[in-house]
Short mmCIF file of C-alpha atoms in Angstrom, two decimals:
data_model
loop_
_atom_site.label_atom_id
_atom_site.label_comp_id
_atom_site.label_asym_id
_atom_site.label_seq_id
_atom_site.Cartn_x
_atom_site.Cartn_y
_atom_site.Cartn_z
CA UNK A 16 0.24 -0.10 -0.07
CA UNK A 17 1.49 3.47 -0.33
CA UNK A 18 0.62 6.19 2.32
CA UNK A 19 0.64 9.51 0.53
CA UNK A 20 0.58 12.43 2.82
CA UNK A 21 -0.71 15.24 0.87
CA UNK A 22 -0.39 18.92 2.81
CA UNK A 23 -0.36 22.51 2.55
CA UNK A 24 2.79 24.32 3.43
CA UNK A 25 3.57 24.68 6.83
CA UNK A 26 0.16 22.83 7.71
CA UNK A 27 2.57 20.19 9.81
CA UNK A 28 2.61 18.38 6.67
CA UNK A 29 5.74 16.84 7.65
CA UNK A 30 5.09 16.38 11.10
CA UNK A 31 1.69 13.88 9.99
CA UNK A 32 4.28 12.22 7.01
CA UNK A 33 6.72 11.31 9.82
CA UNK A 34 4.35 10.63 12.64
CA UNK A 35 2.83 7.73 9.62
CA UNK A 36 6.60 6.66 9.50
CA UNK A 37 7.02 6.01 12.69
CA UNK A 38 4.11 4.45 13.07
CA UNK A 39 4.52 1.58 10.07
CA UNK A 40 8.04 1.19 10.86
CA UNK A 41 7.41 0.49 14.49
CA UNK A 42 4.03 -1.98 13.31
CA UNK A 43 6.66 -3.35 11.48
CA UNK A 44 6.65 -1.43 7.90
CA UNK A 45 10.45 -0.83 7.28
CA UNK A 46 9.95 2.80 5.42
CA UNK A 47 13.35 2.57 2.77
CA UNK A 48 14.23 5.41 0.82
CA UNK A 49 12.68 4.19 -2.75
CA UNK A 50 14.82 5.17 -5.74
CA UNK A 51 14.81 8.17 -8.07
CA UNK A 52 13.05 6.43 -10.54
CA UNK A 53 9.97 6.32 -8.78
CA UNK A 54 10.74 9.46 -6.18
CA UNK A 55 11.99 12.79 -7.09
CA UNK A 56 16.49 12.65 -6.10
CA UNK A 57 17.22 14.71 -4.22
CA UNK A 58 14.80 14.27 -1.79
CA UNK A 59 16.22 13.32 2.31
CA UNK A 60 12.39 11.41 2.23
CA UNK A 61 10.40 9.75 -0.38
CA UNK A 62 8.81 12.89 -1.57
CA UNK A 63 6.91 13.33 -5.77
CA UNK A 64 5.79 16.42 -7.70
CA UNK A 65 3.55 16.62 -9.78
CA UNK A 66 1.12 13.36 -9.09
CA UNK A 67 0.40 11.30 -12.26
CA UNK A 68 -0.70 8.49 -12.97
CA UNK A 69 2.63 6.76 -14.34
CA UNK A 70 3.78 7.81 -11.13
CA UNK A 71 1.26 6.43 -8.74
CA UNK A 72 1.58 3.17 -11.00
CA UNK A 73 5.67 3.43 -10.98
CA UNK A 74 5.34 3.66 -7.27
CA UNK A 75 2.43 0.55 -6.64
CA UNK A 76 4.76 -1.03 -8.51
CA UNK A 77 7.81 -0.82 -7.02
CA UNK A 78 6.17 -1.17 -3.45
CA UNK A 79 4.44 -4.28 -4.04
CA UNK A 80 2.93 -5.84 -0.71
CA UNK A 81 4.83 -3.52 1.31
CA UNK A 82 3.65 -0.16 3.20
CA UNK A 83 5.39 3.22 2.65
CA UNK A 84 4.57 6.56 3.31
CA UNK A 85 5.06 9.51 0.33
CA UNK A 86 5.02 12.97 1.00
CA UNK A 87 3.23 15.44 -2.27
CA UNK A 88 2.19 19.05 -2.38
CA UNK A 89 0.95 18.95 -5.35
CA UNK A 90 -2.25 19.20 -7.15
CA UNK A 91 -4.90 16.15 -7.91
CA UNK A 92 -5.54 17.23 -11.54
CA UNK A 93 -9.57 16.06 -12.29
CA UNK A 94 -8.33 13.31 -14.50
CA UNK A 95 -6.72 11.08 -11.56
CA UNK A 96 -9.38 11.74 -9.26
CA UNK A 97 -11.30 9.03 -9.91
CA UNK A 98 -8.04 6.85 -10.16
CA UNK A 99 -7.10 7.89 -6.82
CA UNK A 100 -10.45 7.10 -5.18
CA UNK A 101 -10.30 3.57 -6.98
CA UNK A 102 -7.05 2.86 -5.91
CA UNK A 103 -8.29 3.78 -2.29
CA UNK A 104 -11.32 1.86 -2.39
CA UNK A 105 -8.83 -1.07 -3.77
CA UNK A 106 -6.66 -0.63 -0.54
CA UNK A 107 -3.82 0.32 -2.80
CA UNK A 108 -3.59 3.89 -1.49
CA UNK A 109 -3.99 5.91 1.25
CA UNK A 110 -4.38 9.01 1.39
CA UNK A 111 -3.51 11.57 4.52
CA UNK A 112 -4.27 15.56 4.02
CA UNK A 113 -3.20 17.88 6.54
CA UNK A 114 -4.76 21.03 6.91
CA UNK A 115 -3.78 23.83 9.81
CA UNK A 116 -5.91 27.06 10.77
CA UNK A 117 -4.96 29.29 7.66
CA UNK A 118 -4.39 32.56 9.80
CA UNK A 119 -1.72 30.17 11.61
CA UNK A 120 -0.19 28.91 7.89
CA UNK A 121 0.10 32.30 6.51
CA UNK A 122 2.13 33.19 9.91
CA UNK A 123 4.25 30.32 9.42
CA UNK A 124 4.43 30.95 5.68
CA UNK A 125 6.15 34.29 6.82
CA UNK A 126 8.60 33.10 9.84
CA UNK A 127 9.74 29.59 6.85
CA UNK A 128 10.50 33.74 4.46
CA UNK A 129 13.00 34.58 7.20
CA UNK A 130 14.50 31.98 7.95
CA UNK A 131 14.88 31.55 3.89
CA UNK A 132 15.97 34.77 3.35
CA UNK A 133 18.56 34.60 6.37
CA UNK A 134 20.05 31.59 5.35
CA UNK A 135 20.02 33.13 1.63
CA UNK A 136 17.75 29.91 0.18
CA UNK A 137 14.96 30.05 -2.37
CA UNK A 138 12.70 28.04 -1.29
CA UNK A 139 9.84 30.56 0.80
CA UNK A 140 11.67 33.65 0.24
CA UNK A 141 9.28 35.77 -1.58
CA UNK A 142 6.65 34.98 1.81
CA UNK A 143 7.58 38.03 3.09
CA UNK A 144 4.06 39.31 4.83
CA UNK A 145 0.98 38.35 5.77
CA UNK A 146 -0.78 40.07 2.63
CA UNK A 147 1.64 37.80 0.47
CA UNK A 148 1.20 34.69 2.13
CA UNK A 149 -2.20 35.00 2.26
CA UNK A 150 -2.27 34.95 -1.67
CA UNK A 151 -0.27 32.04 -1.72
CA UNK A 152 -1.65 30.33 0.43
CA UNK A 153 -5.67 31.21 -1.48
CA UNK A 154 -4.24 28.43 -4.42
CA UNK A 155 -3.47 26.13 -2.37
CA UNK A 156 -6.79 25.93 -0.11
CA UNK A 157 -8.54 24.29 -3.48
CA UNK A 158 -5.74 21.40 -3.86
CA UNK A 159 -6.31 20.54 -0.30
CA UNK A 160 -10.02 20.34 -0.68
CA UNK A 161 -10.46 18.27 -3.64
CA UNK A 162 -7.39 15.78 -2.15
CA UNK A 163 -9.72 16.10 1.43
CA UNK A 164 -12.83 15.28 -0.36
CA UNK A 165 -11.58 12.08 -2.54
CA UNK A 166 -14.02 8.92 -1.30
CA UNK A 167 -11.71 7.12 1.34
CA UNK A 168 -8.94 9.78 2.47
CA UNK A 169 -8.23 10.87 5.48
CA UNK A 170 -8.40 14.45 6.55
CA UNK A 171 -6.32 15.51 9.59
CA UNK A 172 -5.71 18.48 11.32
CA UNK A 173 -2.44 19.90 12.46
CA UNK A 174 -4.22 20.96 16.01
CA UNK A 175 -4.74 17.19 16.59
CA UNK A 176 -1.12 15.75 15.00
CA UNK A 177 0.93 18.26 17.73
CA UNK A 178 -1.20 18.64 20.53
CA UNK A 179 -3.71 15.74 20.75
CA UNK A 180 -1.45 13.11 19.14
CA UNK A 181 -2.83 9.77 20.87
CA UNK A 182 -5.68 10.96 18.59
CA UNK A 183 -3.72 11.17 15.32
CA UNK A 184 -2.42 8.07 16.05
CA UNK A 185 -6.14 6.00 16.84
CA UNK A 186 -7.70 7.56 13.70
CA UNK A 187 -4.15 6.92 11.12
CA UNK A 188 -4.53 3.30 12.86
CA UNK A 189 -7.84 2.70 11.50
CA UNK A 190 -7.47 3.80 8.29
CA UNK A 191 -4.55 1.58 7.86
CA UNK A 192 -5.13 -1.48 9.87
CA UNK A 193 -1.98 -1.38 11.99
CA UNK A 194 -1.10 -1.39 15.73
CA UNK A 195 1.90 0.50 17.04
CA UNK A 196 4.03 1.22 20.03
CA UNK A 197 2.55 4.86 20.57
CA UNK A 198 4.97 6.49 22.65
CA UNK A 199 8.01 5.35 20.19
CA UNK A 200 6.04 6.74 17.49
CA UNK A 201 5.79 10.16 18.84
CA UNK A 202 9.39 9.50 19.94
CA UNK A 203 10.55 9.62 16.19
CA UNK A 204 8.16 12.00 15.17
CA UNK A 205 8.74 15.06 17.82
CA UNK A 206 12.01 14.15 18.73
CA UNK A 207 13.84 11.71 16.21
CA UNK A 208 12.72 13.48 13.06
CA UNK A 209 13.13 16.57 11.19
CA UNK A 210 10.02 18.48 10.77
CA UNK A 211 10.76 22.09 9.52
CA UNK A 212 9.02 23.05 13.18
CA UNK A 213 9.05 26.65 13.83
CA UNK A 214 6.73 27.65 17.09
CA UNK A 215 4.89 24.57 17.17
CA UNK A 216 2.01 26.87 18.64
CA UNK A 217 -1.77 26.32 18.62
CA UNK A 218 -4.12 29.72 17.42
CA UNK A 219 -1.29 32.01 17.13
CA UNK A 220 -3.13 34.46 15.24
CA UNK A 221 -4.60 35.83 18.58
CA UNK A 222 -1.57 36.52 19.68
CA UNK A 223 0.46 37.18 16.83
CA UNK A 224 -2.08 39.70 14.60
CA UNK A 225 -3.53 43.08 14.79
CA UNK A 226 -7.08 43.37 15.16
CA UNK A 227 -6.80 44.35 11.03
CA UNK A 228 -4.89 41.06 10.28
CA UNK A 229 -7.28 39.17 12.29
CA UNK A 230 -9.62 41.11 10.18
CA UNK A 231 -8.92 40.55 6.84
CA UNK A 232 -7.78 36.78 7.24
CA UNK A 233 -10.68 36.14 8.62
CA UNK A 234 -12.60 37.67 5.33
CA UNK A 235 -10.10 35.93 3.21
CA UNK A 236 -10.93 32.36 4.26
CA UNK A 237 -14.07 32.82 5.66
CA UNK A 238 -15.87 29.92 3.63
CA UNK A 239 -13.29 27.43 4.88
CA UNK A 240 -13.02 29.05 8.44
CA UNK A 241 -16.72 28.76 8.37
CA UNK A 242 -17.10 24.93 6.84
CA UNK A 243 -14.14 22.97 8.68
CA UNK A 244 -14.66 24.55 12.02
CA UNK A 245 -18.40 25.44 12.13
CA UNK A 246 -19.90 23.53 9.91
CA UNK A 247 -19.96 20.08 9.16
CA UNK A 248 -16.14 19.18 7.01
CA UNK A 249 -17.63 15.98 5.65
CA UNK A 250 -20.58 17.44 4.17
CA UNK A 251 -18.54 20.25 2.25
CA UNK A 252 -16.21 17.57 0.80
CA UNK A 253 -19.11 15.23 -0.40
CA UNK A 254 -20.71 18.60 -2.22
CA UNK A 255 -16.71 18.82 -3.94
CA UNK A 256 -16.68 16.02 -4.99
CA UNK A 257 -19.56 15.64 -6.75
CA UNK A 258 -18.66 18.62 -8.87
CA UNK A 259 -15.48 17.17 -9.64
CA UNK A 260 -17.31 13.69 -10.57
CA UNK A 261 -20.06 15.42 -12.38
CA UNK A 262 -16.97 17.83 -13.87
CA UNK A 263 -14.91 14.40 -15.32
CA UNK A 264 -18.68 13.07 -16.90
CA UNK A 265 -19.35 16.31 -18.67
CA UNK A 266 -14.95 15.86 -19.92
CA UNK A 267 -15.92 11.80 -21.12
CA UNK A 268 -18.88 12.79 -22.39
CA UNK A 269 -17.19 15.81 -24.58
CA UNK A 270 -14.31 13.81 -25.49
CA UNK A 271 -16.94 11.06 -26.39
CA UNK A 272 -18.19 13.21 -28.36
CA UNK A 273 -15.44 14.16 -30.42
CA UNK A 274 -14.10 10.69 -31.29
CA UNK A 275 -18.04 10.09 -33.09
CA UNK A 276 -17.58 12.92 -34.63
CA UNK A 277 -14.00 12.16 -36.47
CA UNK A 278 -15.44 8.94 -37.19
CA UNK A 279 -18.28 9.77 -38.46
CA UNK A 280 -15.74 12.52 -41.36
CA UNK A 281 -13.81 9.11 -41.72
CA UNK A 282 -16.30 7.10 -42.52
#
C-alpha cells in the first residue's frame, strides 16, 4: 500500500508524514528510501511532485506488498481524481491530507520566509508578509479540498497531530489497519525526525496579529473557516466531490463526442 501524505504548505504536513512513518516502522513496515526513478531525486525523504497516473502506478509497482509513506504538496488533477478513489477503494492507496487554520499557516509561511532569506535559500524567500502568504495560501486551499474530498481520504488537522497525537494515531491506525507502540511513534515524530518545526503553537494568530490583520484574514478565508470549524466538513467534501465527478463525466462525454465525430468524418 502507498500511503500518500498530502499537505498544504506549513500545515504540519511533515509532522504528519513523520508520525505515519514512525507508526509504520514500529508496526514492522520498514520505510526504505525508494529509487530515484519513482520519487523526486535529491530529497531526504520519499517525495513526489507532480502526481500523475504513471507515477502512482510506478510507485505501486515498486512498493508491492510493502506499506510505504510518501509525501507530496502536488495538486490532484481532475482526470486523476477517479483513479485515486479507485486505488483507495481497492486498498492500494491511502491518502492522508493535512490542514491547519489558515491564519496560523500564514504566520508560519512568514516565519519560513524570514528564515529562508537569512540563510540565502530560495524556497519561501518571497513570503515577506501576511498579505503575500495569504495570496499563496488562497491558491493552495482548493488543492487540499480536492484531495480531502476523494472518497477514503483521511483529513487530519495540525492541532490534532501536534497537540493530541494519540487521537491522530488512533485515526491513522484505523485507516491503515495497523497497531503500533504509540510512545515510540511519537518519539520518532517529535524528537528524532526533522519536521521543519517553527513555533509549534496553537492559535498563534490570536496573539501575533493585530485586529486589522485578523479581520482581513477572517474575511479572506471565511468560507474555509466556517466549513471546517463551524459546519460539517464531511458535507462540504461531499458537495465538492459531486462537482468534481460531474466535471469528469462532462469531460468524458465531450471526449466521446469528439471521437464519434472523427469516426463519422472518416466514414
